[in-house]
Coordinates of N, CA and C in Angstrom, one line a residue:
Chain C
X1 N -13.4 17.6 1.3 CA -13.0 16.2 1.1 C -12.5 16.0 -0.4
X2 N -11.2 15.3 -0.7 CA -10.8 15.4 -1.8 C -11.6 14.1 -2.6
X3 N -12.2 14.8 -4.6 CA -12.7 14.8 -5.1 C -11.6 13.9 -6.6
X4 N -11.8 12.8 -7.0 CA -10.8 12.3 -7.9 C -11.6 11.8 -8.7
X5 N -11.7 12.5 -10.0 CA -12.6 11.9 -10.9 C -11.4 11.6 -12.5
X6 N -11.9 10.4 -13.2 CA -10.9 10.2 -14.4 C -12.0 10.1 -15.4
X7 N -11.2 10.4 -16.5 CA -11.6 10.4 -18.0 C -10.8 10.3 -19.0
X8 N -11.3 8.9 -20.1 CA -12.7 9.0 -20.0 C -12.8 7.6 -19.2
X9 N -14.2 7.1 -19.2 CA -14.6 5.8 -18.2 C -13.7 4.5 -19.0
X10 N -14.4 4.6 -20.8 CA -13.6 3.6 -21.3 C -12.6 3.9 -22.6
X11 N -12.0 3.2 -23.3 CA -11.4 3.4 -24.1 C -10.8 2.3 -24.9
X12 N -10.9 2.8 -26.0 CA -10.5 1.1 -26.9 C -9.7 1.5 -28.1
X13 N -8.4 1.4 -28.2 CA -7.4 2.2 -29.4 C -6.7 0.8 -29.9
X14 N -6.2 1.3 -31.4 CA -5.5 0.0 -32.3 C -4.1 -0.3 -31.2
X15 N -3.9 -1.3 -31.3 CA -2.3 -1.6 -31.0 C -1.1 -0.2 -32.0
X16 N -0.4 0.0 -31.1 CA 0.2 0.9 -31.7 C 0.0 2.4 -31.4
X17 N -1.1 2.9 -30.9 CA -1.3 3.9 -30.8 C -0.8 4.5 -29.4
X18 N -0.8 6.0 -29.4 CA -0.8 6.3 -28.0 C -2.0 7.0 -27.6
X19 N -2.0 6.2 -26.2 CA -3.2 6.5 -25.2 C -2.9 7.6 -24.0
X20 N -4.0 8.3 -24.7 CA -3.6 9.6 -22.9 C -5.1 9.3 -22.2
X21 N -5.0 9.3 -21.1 CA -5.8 9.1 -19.9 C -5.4 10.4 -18.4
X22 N -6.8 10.9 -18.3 CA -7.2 12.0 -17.4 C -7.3 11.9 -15.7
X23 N -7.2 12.7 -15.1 CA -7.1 12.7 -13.8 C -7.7 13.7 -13.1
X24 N -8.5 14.5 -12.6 CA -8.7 15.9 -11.6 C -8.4 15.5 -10.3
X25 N -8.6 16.4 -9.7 CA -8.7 16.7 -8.5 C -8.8 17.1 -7.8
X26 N -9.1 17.5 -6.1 CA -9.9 18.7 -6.1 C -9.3 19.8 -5.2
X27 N -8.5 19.0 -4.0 CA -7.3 19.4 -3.3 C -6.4 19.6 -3.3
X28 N -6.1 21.0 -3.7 CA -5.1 21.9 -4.3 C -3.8 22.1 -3.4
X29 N -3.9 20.7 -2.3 CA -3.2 20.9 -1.3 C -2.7 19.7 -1.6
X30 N -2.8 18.8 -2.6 CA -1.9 17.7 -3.2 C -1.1 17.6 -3.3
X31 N -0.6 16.1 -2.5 CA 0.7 16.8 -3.1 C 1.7 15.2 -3.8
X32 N 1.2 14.1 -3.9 CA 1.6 12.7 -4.3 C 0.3 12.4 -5.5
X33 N 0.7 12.1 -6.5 CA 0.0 11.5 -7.5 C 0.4 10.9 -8.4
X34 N -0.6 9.2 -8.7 CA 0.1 8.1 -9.0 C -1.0 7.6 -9.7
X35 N -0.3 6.8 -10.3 CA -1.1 5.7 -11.4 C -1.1 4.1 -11.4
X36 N -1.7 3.5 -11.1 CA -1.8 2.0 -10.6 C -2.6 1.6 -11.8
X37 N -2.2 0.3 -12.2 CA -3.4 -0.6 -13.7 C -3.3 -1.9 -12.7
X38 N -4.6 -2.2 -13.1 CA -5.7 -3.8 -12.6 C -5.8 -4.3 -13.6
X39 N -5.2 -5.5 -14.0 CA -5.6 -6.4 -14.8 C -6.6 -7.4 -14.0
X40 N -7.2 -7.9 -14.9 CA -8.9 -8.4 -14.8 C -8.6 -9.6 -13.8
X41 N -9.1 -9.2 -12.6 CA -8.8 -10.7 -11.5 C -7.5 -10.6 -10.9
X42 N -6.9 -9.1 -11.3 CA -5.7 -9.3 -10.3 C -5.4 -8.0 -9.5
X43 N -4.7 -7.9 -8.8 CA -4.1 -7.1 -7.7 C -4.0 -5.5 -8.4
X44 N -4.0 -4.5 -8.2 CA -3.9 -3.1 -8.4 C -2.2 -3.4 -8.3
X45 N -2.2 -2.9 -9.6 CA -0.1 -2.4 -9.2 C 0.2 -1.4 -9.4
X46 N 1.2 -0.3 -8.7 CA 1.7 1.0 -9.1 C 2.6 0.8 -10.2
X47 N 2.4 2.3 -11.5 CA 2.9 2.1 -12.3 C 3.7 3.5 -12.1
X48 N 3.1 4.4 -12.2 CA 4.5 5.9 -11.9 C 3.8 6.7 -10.9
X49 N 4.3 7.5 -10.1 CA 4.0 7.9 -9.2 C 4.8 9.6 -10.1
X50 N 4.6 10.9 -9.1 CA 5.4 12.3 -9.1 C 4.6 13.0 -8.1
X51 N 5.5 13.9 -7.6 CA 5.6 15.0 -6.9 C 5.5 16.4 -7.0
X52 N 6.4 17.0 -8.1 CA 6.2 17.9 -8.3 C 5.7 18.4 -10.0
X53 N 5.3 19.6 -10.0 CA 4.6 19.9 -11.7 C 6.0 19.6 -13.0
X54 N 5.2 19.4 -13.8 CA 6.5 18.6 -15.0 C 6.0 17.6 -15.5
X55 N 6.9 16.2 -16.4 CA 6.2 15.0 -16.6 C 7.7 14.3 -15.9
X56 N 7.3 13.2 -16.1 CA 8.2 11.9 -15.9 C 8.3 10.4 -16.5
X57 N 9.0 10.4 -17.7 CA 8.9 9.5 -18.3 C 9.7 8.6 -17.8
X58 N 9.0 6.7 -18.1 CA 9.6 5.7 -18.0 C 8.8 4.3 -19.0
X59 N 10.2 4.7 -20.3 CA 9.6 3.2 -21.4 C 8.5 4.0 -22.0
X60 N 7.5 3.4 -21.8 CA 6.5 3.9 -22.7 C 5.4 4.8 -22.0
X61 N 5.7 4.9 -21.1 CA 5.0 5.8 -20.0 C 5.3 7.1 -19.5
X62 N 4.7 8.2 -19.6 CA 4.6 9.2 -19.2 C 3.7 9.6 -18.5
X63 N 3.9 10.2 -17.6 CA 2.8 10.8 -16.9 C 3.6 12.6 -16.4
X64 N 2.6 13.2 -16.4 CA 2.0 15.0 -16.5 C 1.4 15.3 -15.3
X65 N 2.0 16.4 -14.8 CA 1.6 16.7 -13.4 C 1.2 18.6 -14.2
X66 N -0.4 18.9 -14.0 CA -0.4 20.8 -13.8 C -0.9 20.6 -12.4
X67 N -0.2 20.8 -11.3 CA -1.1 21.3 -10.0 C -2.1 22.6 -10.1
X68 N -1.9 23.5 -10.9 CA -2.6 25.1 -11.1 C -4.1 24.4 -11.2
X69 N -4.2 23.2 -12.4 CA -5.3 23.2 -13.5 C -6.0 21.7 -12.6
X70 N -5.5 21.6 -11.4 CA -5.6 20.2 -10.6 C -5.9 19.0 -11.5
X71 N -5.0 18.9 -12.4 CA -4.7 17.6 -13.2 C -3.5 17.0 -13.2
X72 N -3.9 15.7 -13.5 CA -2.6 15.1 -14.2 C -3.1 13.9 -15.3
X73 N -1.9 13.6 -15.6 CA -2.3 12.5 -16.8 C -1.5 11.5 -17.0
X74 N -1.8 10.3 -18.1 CA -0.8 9.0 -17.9 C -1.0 9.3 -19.7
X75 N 0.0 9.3 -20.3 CA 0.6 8.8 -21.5 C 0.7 7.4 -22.1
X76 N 0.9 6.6 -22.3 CA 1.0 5.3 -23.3 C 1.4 5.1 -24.8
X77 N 2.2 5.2 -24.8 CA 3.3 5.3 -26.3 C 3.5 3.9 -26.9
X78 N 2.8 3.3 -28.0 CA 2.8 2.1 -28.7 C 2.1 1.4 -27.7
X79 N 0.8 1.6 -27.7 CA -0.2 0.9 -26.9 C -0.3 -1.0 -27.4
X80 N -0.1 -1.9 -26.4 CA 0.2 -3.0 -26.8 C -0.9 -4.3 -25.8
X81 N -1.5 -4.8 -26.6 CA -3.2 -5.3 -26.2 C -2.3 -5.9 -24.5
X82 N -1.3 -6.2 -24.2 CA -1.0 -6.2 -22.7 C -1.6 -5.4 -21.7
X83 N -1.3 -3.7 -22.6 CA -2.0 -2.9 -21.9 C -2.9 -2.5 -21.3
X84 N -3.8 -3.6 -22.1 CA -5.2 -3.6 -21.6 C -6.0 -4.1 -20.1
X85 N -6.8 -2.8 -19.5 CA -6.7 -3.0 -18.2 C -7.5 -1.8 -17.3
X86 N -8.2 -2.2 -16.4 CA -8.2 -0.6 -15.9 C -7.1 0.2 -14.8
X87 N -7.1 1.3 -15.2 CA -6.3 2.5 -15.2 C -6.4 3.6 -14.1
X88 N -6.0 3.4 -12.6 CA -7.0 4.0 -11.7 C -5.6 5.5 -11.1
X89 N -6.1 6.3 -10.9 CA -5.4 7.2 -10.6 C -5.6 7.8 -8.9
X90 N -4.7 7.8 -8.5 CA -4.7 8.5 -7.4 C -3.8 9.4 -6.6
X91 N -4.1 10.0 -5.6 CA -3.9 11.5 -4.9 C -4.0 11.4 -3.3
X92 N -2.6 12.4 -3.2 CA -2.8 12.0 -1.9 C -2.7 13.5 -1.3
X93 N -3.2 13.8 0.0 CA -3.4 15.3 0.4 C -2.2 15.5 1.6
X94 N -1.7 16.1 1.6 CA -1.0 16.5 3.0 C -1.5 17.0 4.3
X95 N -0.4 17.0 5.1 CA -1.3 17.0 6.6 C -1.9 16.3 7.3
X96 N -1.1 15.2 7.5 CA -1.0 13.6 8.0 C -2.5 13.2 7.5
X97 N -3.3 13.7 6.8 CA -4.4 12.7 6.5 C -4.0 11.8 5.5
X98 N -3.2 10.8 5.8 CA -2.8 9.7 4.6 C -3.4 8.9 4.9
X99 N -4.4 8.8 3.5 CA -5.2 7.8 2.7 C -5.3 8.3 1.8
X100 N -4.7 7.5 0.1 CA -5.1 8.3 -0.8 C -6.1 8.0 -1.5
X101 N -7.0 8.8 -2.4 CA -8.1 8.9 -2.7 C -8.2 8.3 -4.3
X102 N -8.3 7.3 -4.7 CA -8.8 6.9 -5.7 C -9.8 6.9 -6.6
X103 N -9.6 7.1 -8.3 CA -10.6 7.8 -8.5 C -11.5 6.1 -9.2
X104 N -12.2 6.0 -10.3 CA -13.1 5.1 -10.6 C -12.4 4.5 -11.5
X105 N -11.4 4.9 -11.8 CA -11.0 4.4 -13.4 C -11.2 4.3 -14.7
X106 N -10.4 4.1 -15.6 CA -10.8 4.1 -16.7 C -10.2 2.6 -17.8
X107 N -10.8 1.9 -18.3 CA -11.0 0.8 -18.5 C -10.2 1.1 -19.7
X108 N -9.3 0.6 -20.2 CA -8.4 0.3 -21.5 C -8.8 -1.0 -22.1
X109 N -8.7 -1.0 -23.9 CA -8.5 -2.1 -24.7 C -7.8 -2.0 -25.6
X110 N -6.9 -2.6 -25.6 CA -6.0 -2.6 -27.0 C -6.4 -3.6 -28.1
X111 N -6.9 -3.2 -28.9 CA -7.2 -4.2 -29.7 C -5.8 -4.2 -31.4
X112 N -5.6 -5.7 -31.2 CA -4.5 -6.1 -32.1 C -5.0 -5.9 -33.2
Chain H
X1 N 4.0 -11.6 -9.5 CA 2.9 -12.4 -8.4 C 2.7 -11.1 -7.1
X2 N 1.6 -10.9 -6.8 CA 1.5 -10.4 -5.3 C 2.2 -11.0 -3.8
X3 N 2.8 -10.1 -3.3 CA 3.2 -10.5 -1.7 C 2.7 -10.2 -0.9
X4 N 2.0 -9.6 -0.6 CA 0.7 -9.4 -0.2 C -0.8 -10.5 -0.3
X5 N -0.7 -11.0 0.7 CA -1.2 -12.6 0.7 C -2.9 -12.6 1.3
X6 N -4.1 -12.2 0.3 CA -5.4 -12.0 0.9 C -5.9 -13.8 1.1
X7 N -6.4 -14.0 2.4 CA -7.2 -15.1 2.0 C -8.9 -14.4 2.5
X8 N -10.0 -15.9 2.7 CA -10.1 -16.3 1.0 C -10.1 -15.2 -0.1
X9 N -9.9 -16.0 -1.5 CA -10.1 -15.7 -2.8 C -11.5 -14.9 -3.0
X10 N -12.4 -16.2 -2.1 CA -14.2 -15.7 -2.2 C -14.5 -15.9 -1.0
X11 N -15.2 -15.9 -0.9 CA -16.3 -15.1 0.3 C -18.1 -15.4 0.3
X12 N -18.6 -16.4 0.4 CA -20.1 -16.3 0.4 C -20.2 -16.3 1.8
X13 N -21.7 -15.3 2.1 CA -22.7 -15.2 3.2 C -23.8 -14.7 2.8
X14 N -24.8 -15.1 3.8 CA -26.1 -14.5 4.0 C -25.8 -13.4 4.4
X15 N -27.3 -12.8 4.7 CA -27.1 -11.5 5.0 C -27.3 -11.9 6.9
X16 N -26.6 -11.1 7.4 CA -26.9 -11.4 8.7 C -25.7 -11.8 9.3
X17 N -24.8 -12.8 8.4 CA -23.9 -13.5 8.8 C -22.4 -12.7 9.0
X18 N -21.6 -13.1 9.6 CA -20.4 -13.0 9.7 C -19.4 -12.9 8.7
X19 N -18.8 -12.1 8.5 CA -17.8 -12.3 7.1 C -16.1 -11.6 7.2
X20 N -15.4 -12.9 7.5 CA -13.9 -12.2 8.3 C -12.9 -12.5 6.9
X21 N -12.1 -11.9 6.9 CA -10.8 -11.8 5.6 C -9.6 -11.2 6.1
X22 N -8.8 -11.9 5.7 CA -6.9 -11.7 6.1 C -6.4 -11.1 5.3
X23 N -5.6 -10.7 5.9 CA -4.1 -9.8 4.9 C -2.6 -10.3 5.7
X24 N -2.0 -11.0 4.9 CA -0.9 -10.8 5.5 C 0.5 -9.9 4.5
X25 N 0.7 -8.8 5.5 CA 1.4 -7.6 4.3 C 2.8 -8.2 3.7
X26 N 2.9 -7.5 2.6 CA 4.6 -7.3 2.5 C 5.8 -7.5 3.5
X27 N 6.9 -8.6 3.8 CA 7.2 -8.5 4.8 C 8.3 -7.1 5.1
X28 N 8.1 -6.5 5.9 CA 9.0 -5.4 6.0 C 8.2 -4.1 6.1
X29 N 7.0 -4.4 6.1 CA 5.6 -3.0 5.5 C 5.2 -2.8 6.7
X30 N 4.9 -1.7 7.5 CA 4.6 -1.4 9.1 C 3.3 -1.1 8.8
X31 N 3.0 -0.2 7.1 CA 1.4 0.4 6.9 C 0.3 -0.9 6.5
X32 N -0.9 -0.7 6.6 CA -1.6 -1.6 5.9 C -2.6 -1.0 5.7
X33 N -3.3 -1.1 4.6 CA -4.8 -0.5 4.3 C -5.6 -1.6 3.5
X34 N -7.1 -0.7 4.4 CA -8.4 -1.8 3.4 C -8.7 -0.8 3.0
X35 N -9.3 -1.7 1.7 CA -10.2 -0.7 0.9 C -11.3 -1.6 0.1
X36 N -12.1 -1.1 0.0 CA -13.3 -1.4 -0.8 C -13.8 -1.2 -2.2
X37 N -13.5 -2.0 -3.0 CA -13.6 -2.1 -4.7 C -15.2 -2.8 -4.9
X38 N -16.2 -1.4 -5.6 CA -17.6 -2.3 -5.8 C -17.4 -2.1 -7.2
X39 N -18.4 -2.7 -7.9 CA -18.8 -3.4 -8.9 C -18.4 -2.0 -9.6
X40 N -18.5 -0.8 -9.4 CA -19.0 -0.1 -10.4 C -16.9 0.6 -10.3
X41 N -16.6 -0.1 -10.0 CA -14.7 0.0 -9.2 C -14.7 0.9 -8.4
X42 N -15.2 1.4 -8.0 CA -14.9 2.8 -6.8 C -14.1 2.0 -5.4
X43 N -12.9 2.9 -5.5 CA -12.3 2.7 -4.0 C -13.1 3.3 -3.0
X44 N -13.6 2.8 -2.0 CA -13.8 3.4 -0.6 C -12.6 2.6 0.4
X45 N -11.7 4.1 1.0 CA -10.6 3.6 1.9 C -11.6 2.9 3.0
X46 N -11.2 2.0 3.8 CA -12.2 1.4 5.2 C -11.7 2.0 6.4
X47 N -9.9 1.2 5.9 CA -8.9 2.0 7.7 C -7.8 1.7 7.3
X48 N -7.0 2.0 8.0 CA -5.5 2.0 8.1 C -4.7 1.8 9.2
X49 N -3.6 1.3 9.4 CA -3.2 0.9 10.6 C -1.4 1.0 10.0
X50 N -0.8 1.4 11.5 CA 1.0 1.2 11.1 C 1.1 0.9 12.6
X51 N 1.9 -0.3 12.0 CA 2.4 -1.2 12.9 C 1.0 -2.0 13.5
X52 N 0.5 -1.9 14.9 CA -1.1 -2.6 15.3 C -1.8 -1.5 15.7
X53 N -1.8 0.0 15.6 CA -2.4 0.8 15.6 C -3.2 1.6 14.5
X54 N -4.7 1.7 15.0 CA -5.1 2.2 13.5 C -5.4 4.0 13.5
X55 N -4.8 4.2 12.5 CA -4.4 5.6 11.8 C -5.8 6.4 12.0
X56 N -6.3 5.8 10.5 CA -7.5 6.4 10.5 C -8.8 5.3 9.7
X57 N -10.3 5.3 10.0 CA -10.9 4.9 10.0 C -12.6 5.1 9.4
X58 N -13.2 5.1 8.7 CA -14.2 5.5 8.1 C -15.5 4.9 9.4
X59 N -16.4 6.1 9.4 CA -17.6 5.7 10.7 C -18.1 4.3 10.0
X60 N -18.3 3.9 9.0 CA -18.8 2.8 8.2 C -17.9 1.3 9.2
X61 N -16.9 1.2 9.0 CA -15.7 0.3 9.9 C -15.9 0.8 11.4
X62 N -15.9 1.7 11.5 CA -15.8 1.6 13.4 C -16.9 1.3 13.3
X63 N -18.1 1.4 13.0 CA -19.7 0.8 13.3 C -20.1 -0.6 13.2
X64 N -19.6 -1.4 11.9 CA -19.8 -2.6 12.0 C -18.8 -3.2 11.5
X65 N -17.7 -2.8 11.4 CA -16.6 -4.1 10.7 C -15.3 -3.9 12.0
X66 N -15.0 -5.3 12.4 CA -14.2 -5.4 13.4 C -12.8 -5.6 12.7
X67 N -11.7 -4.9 13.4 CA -10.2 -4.8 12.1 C -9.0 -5.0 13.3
X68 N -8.1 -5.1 12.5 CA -6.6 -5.6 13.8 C -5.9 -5.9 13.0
X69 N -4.8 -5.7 13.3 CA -3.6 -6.2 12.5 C -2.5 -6.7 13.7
X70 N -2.6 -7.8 14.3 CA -1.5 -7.9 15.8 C -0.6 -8.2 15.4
X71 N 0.7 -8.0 15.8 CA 2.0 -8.9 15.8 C 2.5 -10.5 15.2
X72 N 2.9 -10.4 14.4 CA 3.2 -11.7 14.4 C 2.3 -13.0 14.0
X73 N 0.8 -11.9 13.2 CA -0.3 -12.8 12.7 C -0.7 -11.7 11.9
X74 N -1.7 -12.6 11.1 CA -2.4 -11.9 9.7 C -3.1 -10.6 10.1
X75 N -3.2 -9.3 9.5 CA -4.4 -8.4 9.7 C -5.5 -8.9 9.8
X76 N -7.0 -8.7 9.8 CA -8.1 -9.3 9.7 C -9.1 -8.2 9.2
X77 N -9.7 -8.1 8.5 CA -11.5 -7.5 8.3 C -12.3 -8.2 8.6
X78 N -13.0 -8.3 9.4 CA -14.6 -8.4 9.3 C -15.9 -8.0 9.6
X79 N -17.1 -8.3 8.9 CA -17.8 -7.5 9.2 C -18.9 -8.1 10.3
X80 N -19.5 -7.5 11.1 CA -20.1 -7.9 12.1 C -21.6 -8.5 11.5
X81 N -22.4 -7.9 10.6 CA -23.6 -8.6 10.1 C -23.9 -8.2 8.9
X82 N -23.5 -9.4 7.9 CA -23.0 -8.9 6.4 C -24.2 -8.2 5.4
X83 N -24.5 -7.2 5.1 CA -25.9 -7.1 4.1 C -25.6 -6.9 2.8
X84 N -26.1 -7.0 1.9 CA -26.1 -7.0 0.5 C -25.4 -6.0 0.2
X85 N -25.5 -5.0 0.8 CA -24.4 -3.6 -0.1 C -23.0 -4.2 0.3
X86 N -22.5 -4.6 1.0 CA -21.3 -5.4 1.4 C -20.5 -6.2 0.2
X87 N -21.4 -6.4 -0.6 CA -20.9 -7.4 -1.5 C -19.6 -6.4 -2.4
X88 N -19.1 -6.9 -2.7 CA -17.5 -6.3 -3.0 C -16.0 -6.9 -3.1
X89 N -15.2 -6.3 -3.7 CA -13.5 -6.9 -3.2 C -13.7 -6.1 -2.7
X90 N -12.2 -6.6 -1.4 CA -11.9 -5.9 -0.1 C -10.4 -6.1 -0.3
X91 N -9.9 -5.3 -1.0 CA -8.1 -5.3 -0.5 C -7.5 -4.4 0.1
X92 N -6.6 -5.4 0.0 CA -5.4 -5.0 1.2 C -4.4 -4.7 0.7
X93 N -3.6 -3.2 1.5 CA -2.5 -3.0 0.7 C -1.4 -2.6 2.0
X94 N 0.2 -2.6 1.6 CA 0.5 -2.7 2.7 C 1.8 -1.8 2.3
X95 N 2.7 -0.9 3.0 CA 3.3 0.1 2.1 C 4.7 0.1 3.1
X96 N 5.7 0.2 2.4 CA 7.0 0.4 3.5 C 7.3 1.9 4.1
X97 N 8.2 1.4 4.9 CA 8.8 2.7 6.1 C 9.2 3.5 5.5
X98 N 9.2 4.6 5.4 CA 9.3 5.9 4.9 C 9.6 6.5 3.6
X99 N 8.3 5.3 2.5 CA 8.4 5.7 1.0 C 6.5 5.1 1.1
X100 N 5.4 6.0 2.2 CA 4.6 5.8 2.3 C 3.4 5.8 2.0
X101 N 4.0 6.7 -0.2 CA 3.3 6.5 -0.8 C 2.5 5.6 -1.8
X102 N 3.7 4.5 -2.1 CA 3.2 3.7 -3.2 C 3.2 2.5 -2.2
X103 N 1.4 1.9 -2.7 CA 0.6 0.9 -2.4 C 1.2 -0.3 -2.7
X104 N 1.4 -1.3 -2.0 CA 1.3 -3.0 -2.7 C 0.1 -3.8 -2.3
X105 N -1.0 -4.1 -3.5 CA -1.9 -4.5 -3.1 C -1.4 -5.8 -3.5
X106 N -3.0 -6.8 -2.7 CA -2.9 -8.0 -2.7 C -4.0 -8.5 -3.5
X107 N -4.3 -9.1 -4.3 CA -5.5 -9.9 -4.8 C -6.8 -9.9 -4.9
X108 N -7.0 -9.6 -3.9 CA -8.5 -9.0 -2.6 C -9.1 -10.6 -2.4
X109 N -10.4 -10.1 -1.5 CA -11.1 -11.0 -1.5 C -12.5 -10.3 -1.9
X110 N -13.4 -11.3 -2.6 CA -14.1 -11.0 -3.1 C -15.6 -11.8 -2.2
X111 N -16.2 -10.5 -1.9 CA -17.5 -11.1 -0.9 C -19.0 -11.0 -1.8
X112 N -19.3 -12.4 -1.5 CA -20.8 -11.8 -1.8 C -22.2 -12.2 -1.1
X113 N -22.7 -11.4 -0.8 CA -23.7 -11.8 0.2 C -25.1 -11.7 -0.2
X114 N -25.9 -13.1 -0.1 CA -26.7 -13.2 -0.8 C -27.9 -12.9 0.0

């Protein structure tokens, strides 16, 4: 059963900085992984999704795919108290079992 | 704004009672999924359905929570006799034809059972 854990739980950086935020996973037969942010009382939204190993930048966002090291990661370039939110990553396995596996999150503050 | 339309917002029951919640998806989205957000945020998937068929399903939902998504009316969750671990958001997410990966959730509904 695939295993989605993130790090760290919370995090709290000046405006301006960049934030990297962690992902494992456990099924090495992955093959969709994505990053969705929840602001407080609202709806989960996808923010970047990838496929294969590499990164993928958009704006101030990057995100990092090692399938070897069953990680990925989300970047944040000029962290801006908007940003503030939790940060939930998820993974999805091949072999028609689609549902993907969400991990716990990790809770962002930007402080101005 | 969400398109993805959960009603209610909240949700009180006893324990024992009945506790039903809607999704109506994205229009154009065949997929829909519930899922279960507790306090501590952990997703637990519940089920899944495309089109009014359900995909797949956790023993937790096939045992006590009755689900459907029919034609031409809202999905539905509910649980058959609500108990305290129940308490939770329940959202709904609903995903288009053949880009099956990215979720559009909806707002959830937030239950709590006292």
């Amino acid at each position: 059963q695939q295993k989605v854990q993130q790090s760290p739980e919370s995090l709290i950086v000046p405006e301006g900085a960049m934030t990297s935020l962690n992902c494992t996973f456990s099924d090495s037969a992955s093959q969709y992984f994505a990053w969705y942010r929840q602001h407080s009382g609202k709806a989960p939204k996808a923010l970047m999704s990838i496929f294969s190993n590499g990164e993928k930048e958009e704006g101030r966002f990057t995100i990092h795919l090692n399938k070897a090291s069953l990680h990925f990661s989300l970047h944040i370039r000029d962290s801006q108290p908007s940003d503030s939110a939790l940060y939930l990553c998820a993974v999805l396995t091949s072999g028609g079992n689609y549902k993907p596996t969400f991990g716990k999150g990790t809770s962002l503050v930007v402080h101005p | 704004n969400s398109k993805v339309i959960q009603t209610p917002r909240y949700l009180v029951k006893g324990q024992g009672q009945k506790a039903k919640m809607r999704c109506i998806p994205e229009k154009g989205h065949p997929v829909v999924f519930w899922y279960q957000q507790n306090k501590n945020n952990e997703f637990k998937f519940l089920i899944n359905f495309q089109n009014q068929e359900v995909l797949q399903q956790i023993d937790m939902t096939e045992k006590r929570f009755s689900a459907e998504c029919p034609s031409n009316s809202p999905c539905s969750l509910e649980i058959q006799s609500s108990e305290a671990g129940d308490s939770a958001l329940y959202l709904c997410a609903s995903s288009p034809q053949g880009s099956n990966e990215r979720l559009f959730f909806g707002h959830g509904t937030k239950l709590s059972v006292l």
